[in-house]
Short mmCIF file of C-alpha atoms and ligand atoms in Angstrom, two decimals:
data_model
loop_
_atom_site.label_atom_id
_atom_site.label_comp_id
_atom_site.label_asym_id
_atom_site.label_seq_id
_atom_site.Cartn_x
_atom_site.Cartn_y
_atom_site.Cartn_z
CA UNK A 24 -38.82 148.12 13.21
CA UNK A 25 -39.68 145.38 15.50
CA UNK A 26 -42.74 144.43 16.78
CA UNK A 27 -41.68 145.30 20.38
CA UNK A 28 -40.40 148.66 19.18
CA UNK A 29 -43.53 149.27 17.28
CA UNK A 30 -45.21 148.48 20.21
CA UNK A 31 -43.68 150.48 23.00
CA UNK A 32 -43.49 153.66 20.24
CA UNK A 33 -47.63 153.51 20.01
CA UNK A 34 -47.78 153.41 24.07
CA UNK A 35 -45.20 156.07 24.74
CA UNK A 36 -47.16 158.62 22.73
CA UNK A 37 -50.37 158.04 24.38
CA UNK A 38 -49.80 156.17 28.30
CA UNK A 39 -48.60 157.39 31.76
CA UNK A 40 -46.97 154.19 33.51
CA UNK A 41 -47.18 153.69 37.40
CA UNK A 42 -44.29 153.95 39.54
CA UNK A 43 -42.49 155.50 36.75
CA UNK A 44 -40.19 158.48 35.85
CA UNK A 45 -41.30 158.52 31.93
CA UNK A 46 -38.17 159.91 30.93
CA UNK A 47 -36.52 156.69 32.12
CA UNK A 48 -38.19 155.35 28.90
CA UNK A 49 -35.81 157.60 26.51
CA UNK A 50 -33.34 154.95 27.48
CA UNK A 51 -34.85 151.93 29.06
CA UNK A 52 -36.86 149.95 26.65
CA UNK A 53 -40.68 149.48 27.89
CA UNK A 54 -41.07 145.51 26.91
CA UNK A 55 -44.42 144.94 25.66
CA UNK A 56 -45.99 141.22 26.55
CA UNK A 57 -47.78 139.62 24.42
CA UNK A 58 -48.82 136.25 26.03
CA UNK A 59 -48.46 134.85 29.71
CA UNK A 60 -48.22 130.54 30.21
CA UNK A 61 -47.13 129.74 33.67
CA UNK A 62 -44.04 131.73 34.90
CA UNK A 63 -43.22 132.86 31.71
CA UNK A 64 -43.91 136.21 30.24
CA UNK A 65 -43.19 136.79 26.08
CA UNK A 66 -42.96 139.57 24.53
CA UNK A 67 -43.72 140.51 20.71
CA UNK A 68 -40.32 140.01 19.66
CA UNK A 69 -41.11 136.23 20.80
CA UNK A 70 -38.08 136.75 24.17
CA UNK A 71 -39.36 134.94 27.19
CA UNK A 72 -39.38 136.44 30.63
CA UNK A 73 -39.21 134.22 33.56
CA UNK A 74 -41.61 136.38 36.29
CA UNK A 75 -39.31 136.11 39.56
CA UNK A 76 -41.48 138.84 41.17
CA UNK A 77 -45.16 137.79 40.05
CA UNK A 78 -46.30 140.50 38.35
CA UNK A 79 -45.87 142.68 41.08
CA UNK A 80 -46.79 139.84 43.85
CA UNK A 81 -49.95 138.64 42.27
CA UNK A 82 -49.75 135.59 40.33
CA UNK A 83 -49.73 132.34 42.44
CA UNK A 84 -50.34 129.89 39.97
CA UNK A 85 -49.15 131.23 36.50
CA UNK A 86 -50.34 133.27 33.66
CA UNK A 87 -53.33 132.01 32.00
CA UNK A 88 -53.35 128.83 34.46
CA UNK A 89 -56.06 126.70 32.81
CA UNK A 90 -58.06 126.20 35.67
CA UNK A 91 -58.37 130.05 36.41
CA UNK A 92 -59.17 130.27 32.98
CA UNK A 93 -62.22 127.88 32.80
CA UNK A 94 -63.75 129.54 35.84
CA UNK A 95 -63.91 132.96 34.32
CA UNK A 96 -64.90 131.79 31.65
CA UNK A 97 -68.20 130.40 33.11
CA UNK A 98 -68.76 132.71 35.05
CA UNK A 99 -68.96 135.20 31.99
CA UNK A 100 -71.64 133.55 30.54
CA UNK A 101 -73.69 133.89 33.47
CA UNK A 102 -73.32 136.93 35.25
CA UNK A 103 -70.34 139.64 34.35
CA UNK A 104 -71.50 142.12 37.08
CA UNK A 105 -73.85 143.36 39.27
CA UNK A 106 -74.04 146.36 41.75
CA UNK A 107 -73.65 144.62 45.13
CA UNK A 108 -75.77 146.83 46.81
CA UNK A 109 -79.27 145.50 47.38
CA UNK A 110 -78.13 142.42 44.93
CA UNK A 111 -76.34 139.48 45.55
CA UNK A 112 -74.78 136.80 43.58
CA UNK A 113 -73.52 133.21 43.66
CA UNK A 114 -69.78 133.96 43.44
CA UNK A 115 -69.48 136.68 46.12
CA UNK A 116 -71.09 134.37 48.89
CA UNK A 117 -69.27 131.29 48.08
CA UNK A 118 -66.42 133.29 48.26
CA UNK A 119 -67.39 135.07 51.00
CA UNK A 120 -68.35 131.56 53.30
CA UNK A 121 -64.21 130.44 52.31
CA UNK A 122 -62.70 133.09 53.26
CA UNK A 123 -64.50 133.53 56.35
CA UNK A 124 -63.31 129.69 56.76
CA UNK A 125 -60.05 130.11 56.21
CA UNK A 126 -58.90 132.76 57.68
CA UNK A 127 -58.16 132.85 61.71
CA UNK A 128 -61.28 131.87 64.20
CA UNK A 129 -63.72 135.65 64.77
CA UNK A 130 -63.50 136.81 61.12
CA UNK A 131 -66.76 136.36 60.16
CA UNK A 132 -67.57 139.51 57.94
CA UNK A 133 -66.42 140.31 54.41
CA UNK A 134 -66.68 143.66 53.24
CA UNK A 135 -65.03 144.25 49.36
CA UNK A 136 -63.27 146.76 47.54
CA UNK A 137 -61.36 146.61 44.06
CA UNK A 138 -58.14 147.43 45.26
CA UNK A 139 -55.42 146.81 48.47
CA UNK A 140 -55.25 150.40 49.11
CA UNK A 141 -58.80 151.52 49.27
CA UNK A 142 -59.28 148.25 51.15
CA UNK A 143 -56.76 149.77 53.86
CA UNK A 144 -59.34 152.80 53.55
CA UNK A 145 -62.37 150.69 54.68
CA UNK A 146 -60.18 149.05 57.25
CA UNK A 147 -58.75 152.66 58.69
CA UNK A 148 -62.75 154.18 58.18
CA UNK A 149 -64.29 151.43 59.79
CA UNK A 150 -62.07 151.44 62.70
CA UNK A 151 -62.70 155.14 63.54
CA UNK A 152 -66.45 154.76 63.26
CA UNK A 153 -66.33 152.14 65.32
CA UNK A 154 -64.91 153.81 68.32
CA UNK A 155 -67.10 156.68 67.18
CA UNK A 156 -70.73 154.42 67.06
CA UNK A 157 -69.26 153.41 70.52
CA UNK A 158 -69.15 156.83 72.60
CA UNK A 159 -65.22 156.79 72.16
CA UNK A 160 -65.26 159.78 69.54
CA UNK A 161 -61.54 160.80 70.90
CA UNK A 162 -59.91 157.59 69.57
CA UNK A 163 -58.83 159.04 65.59
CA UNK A 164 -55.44 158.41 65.70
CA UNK A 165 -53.46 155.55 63.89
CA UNK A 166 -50.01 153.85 64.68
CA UNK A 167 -47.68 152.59 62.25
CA UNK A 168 -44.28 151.56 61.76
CA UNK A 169 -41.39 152.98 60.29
CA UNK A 170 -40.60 151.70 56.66
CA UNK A 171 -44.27 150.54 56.23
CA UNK A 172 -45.92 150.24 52.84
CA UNK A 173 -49.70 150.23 52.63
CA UNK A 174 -50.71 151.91 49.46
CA UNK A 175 -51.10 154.86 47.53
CA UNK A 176 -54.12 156.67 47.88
CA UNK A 177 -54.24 159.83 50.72
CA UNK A 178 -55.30 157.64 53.85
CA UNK A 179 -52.69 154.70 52.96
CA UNK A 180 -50.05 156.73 52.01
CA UNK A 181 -50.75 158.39 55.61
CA UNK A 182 -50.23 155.18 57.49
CA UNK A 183 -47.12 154.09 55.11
CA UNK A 184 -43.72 155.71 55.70
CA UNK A 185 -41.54 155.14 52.35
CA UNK A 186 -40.46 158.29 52.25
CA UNK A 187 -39.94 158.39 48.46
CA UNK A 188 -44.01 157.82 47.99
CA UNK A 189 -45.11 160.35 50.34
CA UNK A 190 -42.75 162.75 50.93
CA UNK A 191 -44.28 165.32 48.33
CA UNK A 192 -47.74 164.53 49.62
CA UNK A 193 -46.68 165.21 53.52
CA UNK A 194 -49.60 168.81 53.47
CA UNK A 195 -52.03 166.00 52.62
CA UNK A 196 -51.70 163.14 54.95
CA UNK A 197 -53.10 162.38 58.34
CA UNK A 198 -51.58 162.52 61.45
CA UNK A 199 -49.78 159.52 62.57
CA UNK A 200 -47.93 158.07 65.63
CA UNK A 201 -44.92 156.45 64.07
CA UNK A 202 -43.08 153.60 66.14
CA UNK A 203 -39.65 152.22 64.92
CA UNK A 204 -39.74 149.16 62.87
CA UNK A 205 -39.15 145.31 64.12
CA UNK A 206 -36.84 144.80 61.08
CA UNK A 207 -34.30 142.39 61.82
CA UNK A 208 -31.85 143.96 59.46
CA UNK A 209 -29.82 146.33 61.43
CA UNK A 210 -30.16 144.09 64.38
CA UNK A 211 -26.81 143.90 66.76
CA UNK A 212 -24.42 141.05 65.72
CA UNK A 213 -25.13 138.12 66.84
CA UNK A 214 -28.77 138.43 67.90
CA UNK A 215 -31.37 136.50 66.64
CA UNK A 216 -34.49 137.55 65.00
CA UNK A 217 -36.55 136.85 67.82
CA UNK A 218 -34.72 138.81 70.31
CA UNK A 219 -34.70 142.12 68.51
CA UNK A 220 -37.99 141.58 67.61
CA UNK A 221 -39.05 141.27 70.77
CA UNK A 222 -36.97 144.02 72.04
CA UNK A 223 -38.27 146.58 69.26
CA UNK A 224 -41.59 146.10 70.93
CA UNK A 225 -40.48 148.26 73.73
CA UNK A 226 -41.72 151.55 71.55
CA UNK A 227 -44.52 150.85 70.49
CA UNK A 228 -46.08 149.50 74.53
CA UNK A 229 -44.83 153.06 75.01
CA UNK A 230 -46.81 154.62 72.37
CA UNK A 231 -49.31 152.57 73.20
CA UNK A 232 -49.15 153.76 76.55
CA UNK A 233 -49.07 157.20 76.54
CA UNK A 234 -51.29 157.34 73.60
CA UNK A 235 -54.03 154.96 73.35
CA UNK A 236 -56.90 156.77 74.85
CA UNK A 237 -56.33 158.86 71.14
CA UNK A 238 -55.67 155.71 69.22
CA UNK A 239 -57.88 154.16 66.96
CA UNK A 240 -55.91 151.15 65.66
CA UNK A 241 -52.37 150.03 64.80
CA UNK A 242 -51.82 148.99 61.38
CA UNK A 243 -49.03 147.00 60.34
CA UNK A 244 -47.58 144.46 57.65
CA UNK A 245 -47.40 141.22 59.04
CA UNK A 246 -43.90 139.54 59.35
CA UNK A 247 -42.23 141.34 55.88
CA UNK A 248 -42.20 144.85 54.87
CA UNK A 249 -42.65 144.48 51.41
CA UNK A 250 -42.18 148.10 49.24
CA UNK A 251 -39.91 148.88 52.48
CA UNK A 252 -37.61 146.46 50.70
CA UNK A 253 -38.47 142.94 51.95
CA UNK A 254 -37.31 143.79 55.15
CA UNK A 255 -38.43 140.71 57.99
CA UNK A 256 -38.92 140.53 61.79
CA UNK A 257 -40.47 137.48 63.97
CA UNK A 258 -43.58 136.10 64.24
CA UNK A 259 -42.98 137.32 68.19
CA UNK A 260 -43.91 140.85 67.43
CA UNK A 261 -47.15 140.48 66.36
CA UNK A 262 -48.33 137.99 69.25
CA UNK A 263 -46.57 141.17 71.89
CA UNK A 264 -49.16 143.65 69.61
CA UNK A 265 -52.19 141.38 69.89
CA UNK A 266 -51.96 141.04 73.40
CA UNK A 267 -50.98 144.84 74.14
CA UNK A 268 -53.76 146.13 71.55
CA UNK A 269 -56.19 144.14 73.58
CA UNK A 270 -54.82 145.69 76.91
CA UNK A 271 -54.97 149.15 75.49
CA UNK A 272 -58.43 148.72 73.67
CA UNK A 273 -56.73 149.20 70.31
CA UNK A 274 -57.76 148.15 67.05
CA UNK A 275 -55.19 145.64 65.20
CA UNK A 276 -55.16 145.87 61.80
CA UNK A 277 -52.90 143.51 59.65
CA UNK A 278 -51.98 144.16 55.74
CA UNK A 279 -51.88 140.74 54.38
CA UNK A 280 -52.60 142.46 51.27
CA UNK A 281 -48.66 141.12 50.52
CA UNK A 282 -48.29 138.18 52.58
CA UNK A 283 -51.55 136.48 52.32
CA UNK A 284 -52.22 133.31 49.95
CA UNK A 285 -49.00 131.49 51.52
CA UNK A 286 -46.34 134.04 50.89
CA UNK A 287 -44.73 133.68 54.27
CA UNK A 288 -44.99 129.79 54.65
CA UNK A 289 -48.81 129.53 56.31
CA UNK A 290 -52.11 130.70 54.53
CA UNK A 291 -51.42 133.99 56.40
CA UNK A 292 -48.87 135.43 57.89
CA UNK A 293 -50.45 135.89 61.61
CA UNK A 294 -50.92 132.28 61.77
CA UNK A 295 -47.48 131.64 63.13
CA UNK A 296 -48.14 134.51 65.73
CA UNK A 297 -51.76 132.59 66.43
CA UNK A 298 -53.25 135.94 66.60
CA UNK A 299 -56.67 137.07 64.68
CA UNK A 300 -57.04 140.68 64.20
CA UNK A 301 -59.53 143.07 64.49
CA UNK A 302 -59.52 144.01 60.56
CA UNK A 303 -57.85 141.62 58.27
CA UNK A 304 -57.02 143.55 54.60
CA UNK A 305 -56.33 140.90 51.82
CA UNK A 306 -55.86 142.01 48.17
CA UNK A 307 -52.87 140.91 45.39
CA UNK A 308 -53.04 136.88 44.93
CA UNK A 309 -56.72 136.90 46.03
CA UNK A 310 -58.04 135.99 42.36
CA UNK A 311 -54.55 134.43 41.81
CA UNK A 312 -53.33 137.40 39.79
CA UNK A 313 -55.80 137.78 37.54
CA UNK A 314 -58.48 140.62 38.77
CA UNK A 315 -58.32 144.01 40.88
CA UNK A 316 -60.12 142.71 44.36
CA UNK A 317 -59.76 143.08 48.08
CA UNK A 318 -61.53 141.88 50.88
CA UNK A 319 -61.39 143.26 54.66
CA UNK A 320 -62.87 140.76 56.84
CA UNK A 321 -64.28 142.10 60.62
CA UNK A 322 -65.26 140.39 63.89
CA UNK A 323 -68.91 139.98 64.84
CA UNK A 324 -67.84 142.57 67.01
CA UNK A 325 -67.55 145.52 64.63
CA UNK A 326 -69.66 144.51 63.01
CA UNK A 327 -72.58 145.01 65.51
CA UNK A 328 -72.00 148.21 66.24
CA UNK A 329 -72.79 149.72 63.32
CA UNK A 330 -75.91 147.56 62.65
CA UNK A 331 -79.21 149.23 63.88
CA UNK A 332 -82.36 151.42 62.50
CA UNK A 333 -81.07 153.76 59.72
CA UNK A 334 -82.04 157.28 61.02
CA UNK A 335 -79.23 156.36 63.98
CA UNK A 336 -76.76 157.00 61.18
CA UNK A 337 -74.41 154.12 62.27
CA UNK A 338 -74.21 152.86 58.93
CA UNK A 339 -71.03 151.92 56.91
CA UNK A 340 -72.18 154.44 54.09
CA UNK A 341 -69.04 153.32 51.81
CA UNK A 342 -69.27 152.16 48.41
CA UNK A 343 -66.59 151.07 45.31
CA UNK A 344 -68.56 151.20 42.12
CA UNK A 345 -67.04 147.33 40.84
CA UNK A 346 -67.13 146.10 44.83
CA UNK A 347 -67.68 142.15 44.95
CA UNK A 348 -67.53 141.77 40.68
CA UNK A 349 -68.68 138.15 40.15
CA UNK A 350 -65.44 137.46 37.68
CA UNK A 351 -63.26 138.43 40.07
CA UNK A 352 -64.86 136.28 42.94
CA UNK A 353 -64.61 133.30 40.35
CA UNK A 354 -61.18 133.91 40.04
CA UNK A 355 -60.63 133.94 43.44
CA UNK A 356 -62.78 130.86 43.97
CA UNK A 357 -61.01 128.61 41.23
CA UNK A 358 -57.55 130.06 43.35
CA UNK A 359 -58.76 128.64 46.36
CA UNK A 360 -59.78 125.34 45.33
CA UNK A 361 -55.94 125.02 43.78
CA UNK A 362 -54.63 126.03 47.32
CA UNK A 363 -56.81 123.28 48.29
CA UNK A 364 -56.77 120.62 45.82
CA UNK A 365 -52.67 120.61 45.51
CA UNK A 366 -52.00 121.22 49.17
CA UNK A 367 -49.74 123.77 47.61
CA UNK A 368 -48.81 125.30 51.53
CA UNK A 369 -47.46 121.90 52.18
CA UNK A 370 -45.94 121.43 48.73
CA UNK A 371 -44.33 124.93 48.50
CA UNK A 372 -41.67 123.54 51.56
CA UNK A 373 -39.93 122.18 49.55
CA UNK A 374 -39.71 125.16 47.17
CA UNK A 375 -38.77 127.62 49.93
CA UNK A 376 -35.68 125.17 50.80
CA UNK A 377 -34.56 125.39 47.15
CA UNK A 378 -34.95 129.10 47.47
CA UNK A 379 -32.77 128.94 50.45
CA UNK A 380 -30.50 126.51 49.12
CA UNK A 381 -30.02 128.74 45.82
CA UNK A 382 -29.14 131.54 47.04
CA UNK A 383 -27.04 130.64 50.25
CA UNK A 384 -23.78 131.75 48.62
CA UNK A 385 -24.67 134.97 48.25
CA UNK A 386 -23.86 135.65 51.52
CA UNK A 387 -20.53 135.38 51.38
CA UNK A 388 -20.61 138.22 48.66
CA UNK A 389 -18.34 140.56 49.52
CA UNK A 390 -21.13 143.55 48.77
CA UNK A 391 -24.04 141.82 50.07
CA UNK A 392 -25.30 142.81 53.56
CA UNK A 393 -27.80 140.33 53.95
CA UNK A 394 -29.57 137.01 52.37
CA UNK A 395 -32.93 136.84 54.69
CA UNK A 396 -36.22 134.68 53.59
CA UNK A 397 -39.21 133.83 55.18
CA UNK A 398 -40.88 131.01 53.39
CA UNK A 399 -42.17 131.81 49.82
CA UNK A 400 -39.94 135.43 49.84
CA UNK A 401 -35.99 135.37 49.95
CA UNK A 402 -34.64 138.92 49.39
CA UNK A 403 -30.95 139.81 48.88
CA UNK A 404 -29.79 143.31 50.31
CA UNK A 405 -26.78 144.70 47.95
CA UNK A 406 -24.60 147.01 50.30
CA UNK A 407 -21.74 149.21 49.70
CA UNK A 408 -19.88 148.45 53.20
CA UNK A 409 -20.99 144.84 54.58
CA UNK A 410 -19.64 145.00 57.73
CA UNK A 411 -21.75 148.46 58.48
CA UNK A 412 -24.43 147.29 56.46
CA UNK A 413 -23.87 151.22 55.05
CA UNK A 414 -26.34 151.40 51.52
CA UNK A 415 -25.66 152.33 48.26
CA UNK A 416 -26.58 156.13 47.46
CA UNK A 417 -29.85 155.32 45.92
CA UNK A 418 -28.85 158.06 43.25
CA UNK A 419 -26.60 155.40 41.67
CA UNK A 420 -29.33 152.75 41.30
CA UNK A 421 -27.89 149.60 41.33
CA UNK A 422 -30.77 147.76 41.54
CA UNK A 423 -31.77 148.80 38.11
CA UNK A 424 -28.24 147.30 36.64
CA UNK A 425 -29.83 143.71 38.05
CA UNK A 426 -33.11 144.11 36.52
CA UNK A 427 -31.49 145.04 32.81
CA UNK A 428 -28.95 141.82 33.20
CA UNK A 429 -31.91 139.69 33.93
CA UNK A 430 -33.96 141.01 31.26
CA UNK A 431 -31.19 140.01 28.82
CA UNK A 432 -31.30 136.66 30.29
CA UNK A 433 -34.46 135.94 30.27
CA UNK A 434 -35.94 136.78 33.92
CA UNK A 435 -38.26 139.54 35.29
CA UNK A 436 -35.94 140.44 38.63
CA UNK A 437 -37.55 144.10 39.75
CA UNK A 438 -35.03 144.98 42.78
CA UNK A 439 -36.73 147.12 45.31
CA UNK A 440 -33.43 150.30 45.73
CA UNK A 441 -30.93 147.85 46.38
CA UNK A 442 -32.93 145.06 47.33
CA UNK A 443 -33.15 141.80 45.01
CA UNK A 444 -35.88 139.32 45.84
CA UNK A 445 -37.65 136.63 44.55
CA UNK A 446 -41.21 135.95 45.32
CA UNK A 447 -42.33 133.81 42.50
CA UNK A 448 -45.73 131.94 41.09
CA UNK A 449 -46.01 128.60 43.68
CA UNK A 450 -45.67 126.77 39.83
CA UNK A 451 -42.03 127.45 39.59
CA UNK A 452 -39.64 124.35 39.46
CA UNK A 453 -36.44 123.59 41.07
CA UNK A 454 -34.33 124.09 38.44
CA UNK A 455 -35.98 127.41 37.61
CA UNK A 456 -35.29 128.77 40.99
CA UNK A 457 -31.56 127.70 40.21
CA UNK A 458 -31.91 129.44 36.96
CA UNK A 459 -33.50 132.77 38.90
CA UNK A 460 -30.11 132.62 41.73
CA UNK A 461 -27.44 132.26 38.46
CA UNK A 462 -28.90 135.42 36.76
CA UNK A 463 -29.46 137.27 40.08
CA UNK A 464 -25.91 136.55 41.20
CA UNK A 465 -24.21 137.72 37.87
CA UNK A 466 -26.52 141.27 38.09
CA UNK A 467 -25.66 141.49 41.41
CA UNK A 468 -21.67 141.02 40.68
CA UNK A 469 -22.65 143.61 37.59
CA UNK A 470 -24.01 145.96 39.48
CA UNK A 471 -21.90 146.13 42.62
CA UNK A 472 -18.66 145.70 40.19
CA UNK A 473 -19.76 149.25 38.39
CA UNK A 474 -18.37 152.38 39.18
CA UNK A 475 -21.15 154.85 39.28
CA UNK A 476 -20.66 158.44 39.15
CA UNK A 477 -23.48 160.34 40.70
CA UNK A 478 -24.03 163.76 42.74
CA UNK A 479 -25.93 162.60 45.65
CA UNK A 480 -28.28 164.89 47.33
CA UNK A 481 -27.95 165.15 50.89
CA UNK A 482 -31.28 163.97 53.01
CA UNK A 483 -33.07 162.79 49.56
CA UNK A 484 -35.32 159.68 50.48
CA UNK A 485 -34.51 156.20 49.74
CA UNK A 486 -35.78 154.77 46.94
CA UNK A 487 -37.79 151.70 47.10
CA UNK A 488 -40.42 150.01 44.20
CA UNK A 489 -38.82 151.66 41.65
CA UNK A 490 -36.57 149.66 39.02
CA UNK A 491 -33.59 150.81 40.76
C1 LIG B 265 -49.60 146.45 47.20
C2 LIG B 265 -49.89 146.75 48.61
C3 LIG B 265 -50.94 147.61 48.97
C4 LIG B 265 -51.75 148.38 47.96
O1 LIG B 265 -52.46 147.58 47.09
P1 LIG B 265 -52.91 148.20 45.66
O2 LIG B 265 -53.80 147.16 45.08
O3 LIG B 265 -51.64 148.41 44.89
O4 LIG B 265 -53.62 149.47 45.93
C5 LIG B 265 -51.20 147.78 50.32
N1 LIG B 265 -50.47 147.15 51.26
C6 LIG B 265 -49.46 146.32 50.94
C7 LIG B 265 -48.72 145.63 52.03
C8 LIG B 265 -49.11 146.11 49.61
O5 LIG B 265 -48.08 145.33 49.30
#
């Protein structure tokens, strides 16, 4: 038996993967990895793995980047925790002082957590209390958008509408105002990106309107939709929902959990809108990749009204056992100085035009709908009719033939449904971006070539950040 097999035999008997129909694994091999350098994965058979998707949109600068490395490694043999309440530490106020630095002008607090979705929690508590320390009790209500992704635990799933996460969960969740999504995808021919994005806005100053004296805050991801398959609108939308949110007295809250850390071109993504929100959620390539953290940063603002004697009960009484962990703000830290030392935004230009360059044939495939980037994410939509952009029944996942070519050719290509992308480590070369397009565009002639025989289930829910 080989290692690998030997491996994945000892896990199957004893582990429950995420995201994962277990009985998938009676056919699909689970690959066991046995040591990360750079973008490349290897498993115990010795096969390399080029990551295309970054470990699930976490690693900036490579597995067991040397720099990352030598930071945690310090930092070990000085402090490896401490409860942050009461204590402090070196790490989490350097860390702290950056981010506050970095990120857009009014974000001056930093509240942690040790994952994105329970730092959407904070973000959806804090706005509630807020209006609630401020004699607005009646504002309780959240808005989101349709096909939005913000985690998996009750609140998040609440505020996220991929159907195939919460459907089953619907008894549990909160009550939302949902407003249809700025996605440029099914725009009208012809239009651009910026016009339908600014026309989508039209629904939600409605909402807005007839709703905000019950509104607490709108939440949304910031320029991509990511587990709502990569899906893009224009920087337009979100300068239109600062300014209305501000004219409605509406939190905004902005997921960059995804998109922050230079995904979309900038540090963050509401940098090309110029806007600052009211809660900021970052998560995912915070410590580069390497250690479950997220950070919500506040304005003064918010952050005053909860601040006075205890017995007024104003108090953000919320805690996460492993909140602020020193080795996780050193990862973070040694991140950040890489951002900085390389001037990787600058550098990864030139990176996003390979992307573009790479893939640009693709749209002239006969069964794709749609080749759409926005800087450091470029995301290929297979379809089954390209002039109606009409999808493949998700029953006959497709995607899933592209992720088992480009296993056998060395490459980690997860397709969201139908939706290949590539959002790689900033470390990746030129040529291996040409290398990730070649085995992308032979699973994606696999895949749409097959015939697939499948009895589809009428008004089941798409299937998004699943294999297939
Ligand atoms: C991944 C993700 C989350 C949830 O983060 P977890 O760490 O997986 O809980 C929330 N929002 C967005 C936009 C994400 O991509």
């Amino acid at each position: 038996m080989s290692l690998n097999d030997s491996w994945m035999q000892r896990d199957l008997s004893v582990l429950w993967h995420p995201c994962t129909q277990m009985k998938d694994h009676e056919q699909l091999p689970l690959i066991p990895i046995r040591r990360g350098e750079g973008v490349w994965l290897e498993d115990f058979d010795g096969k390399r793995y080029l990551d295309a998707v970054s470990s699930w949109w976490v690693n900036v600068f490579g597995h067991a980047n040397p720099r990352i490395n030598q930071r945690i490694k310090d930092q070990l043999d000085q402090l490896e925790h401490v409860m942050l309440a009461g204590f402090s530490h070196q790490p989490v106020v350097e860390l702290s002082e950056r981010l506050v630095k970095i990120t857009p002008p009014g974000l001056d607090r930093v509240f942690y957590t040790d994952n994105g979705s329970t730092g959407i929690e904070v973000a959806l508590k804090m706005s509630f209390h807020y209006w609630r320390n401020s004699d607005q009790p009646n504002k309780q209500r959240f808005v989101t958008l349709t096909n939005s992704y913000h985690g998996e635990t009750v609140a998040a799933m609440s505020v996220g509408d991929v159907a195939l996460f919460t459907d089953t969960y619907k008894p549990l969740l909160l009550d939302t105002l949902k407003v249809p999504s700025p996605d440029c995808f099914m725009r009208p021919d012809g239009m651009s990106w910026e016009d339908h994005s600014r026309n989508m806005f039209a629904h939600m100053e409605q909402t807005l309107a007839e709703h905000h004296a019950e509104i607490a805050a709108v939440i949304v991801e910031p320029l991509i939709q990511g587990a709502g398959g990569m899906r893009m609108y224009h920087p337009v939308y979100l300068s239109l929902l600062r300014d209305a949110c501000d004219r409605y007295q509406v939190h905004l809250i902005l997921d960059e959990i995804a998109v922050g850390f230079g995904r979309t071109g900038t540090m963050f993504a509401c940098e090309q809108a110029n806007v600052t929100p009211d809660f900021l959620c970052l998560s995912k390539a915070l410590t580069g990749g390497y250690l479950p953290m997220a950070a919500v940063l506040t304005t003064d603002k918010v952050y005053q009204t909860f601040y006075a004697d205890y017995s007024t009960l104003r108090a953000f009484l919320h805690s996460h056992t492993y909140t602020g962990n020193p080795l996780a703000c050193a990862a973070a830290l040694a991140t950040l100085d890489i951002f900085e030392q390389d001037h990787v935004i600058e550098a990864n230009k030139a990176l996003a035009a390979r992307m573009n360059k790479a893939t640009a044939h693709l749209r002239d495939h006969p069964q794709v709908g749609e080749v759409r980037q926005t800087g450091m994410a470029v995301a290929i939509e297979m379809v089954q009719d390209k002039i109606s952009k009409t999808s493949y029944p998700w029953q006959e996942r497709r995607g899933l033939k592209v992720y088992q070519h480009a296993l056998q050719r060395g490459a980690l290509l997860r397709p969201l449904g139908s939706v290949v992308y590539f959002l790689p480590p900033y470390t990746i070369t030129e040529e291996q971006i040409d290398f990730l397009a070649e085995v992308a565009t032979e699973g994606i002639d696999i895949a749409t070539r097959a015939t697939v025989s499948v009895s589809v289930v009428p008004g089941a829910p798409s299937e998004f950040r699943d294999p297939g």
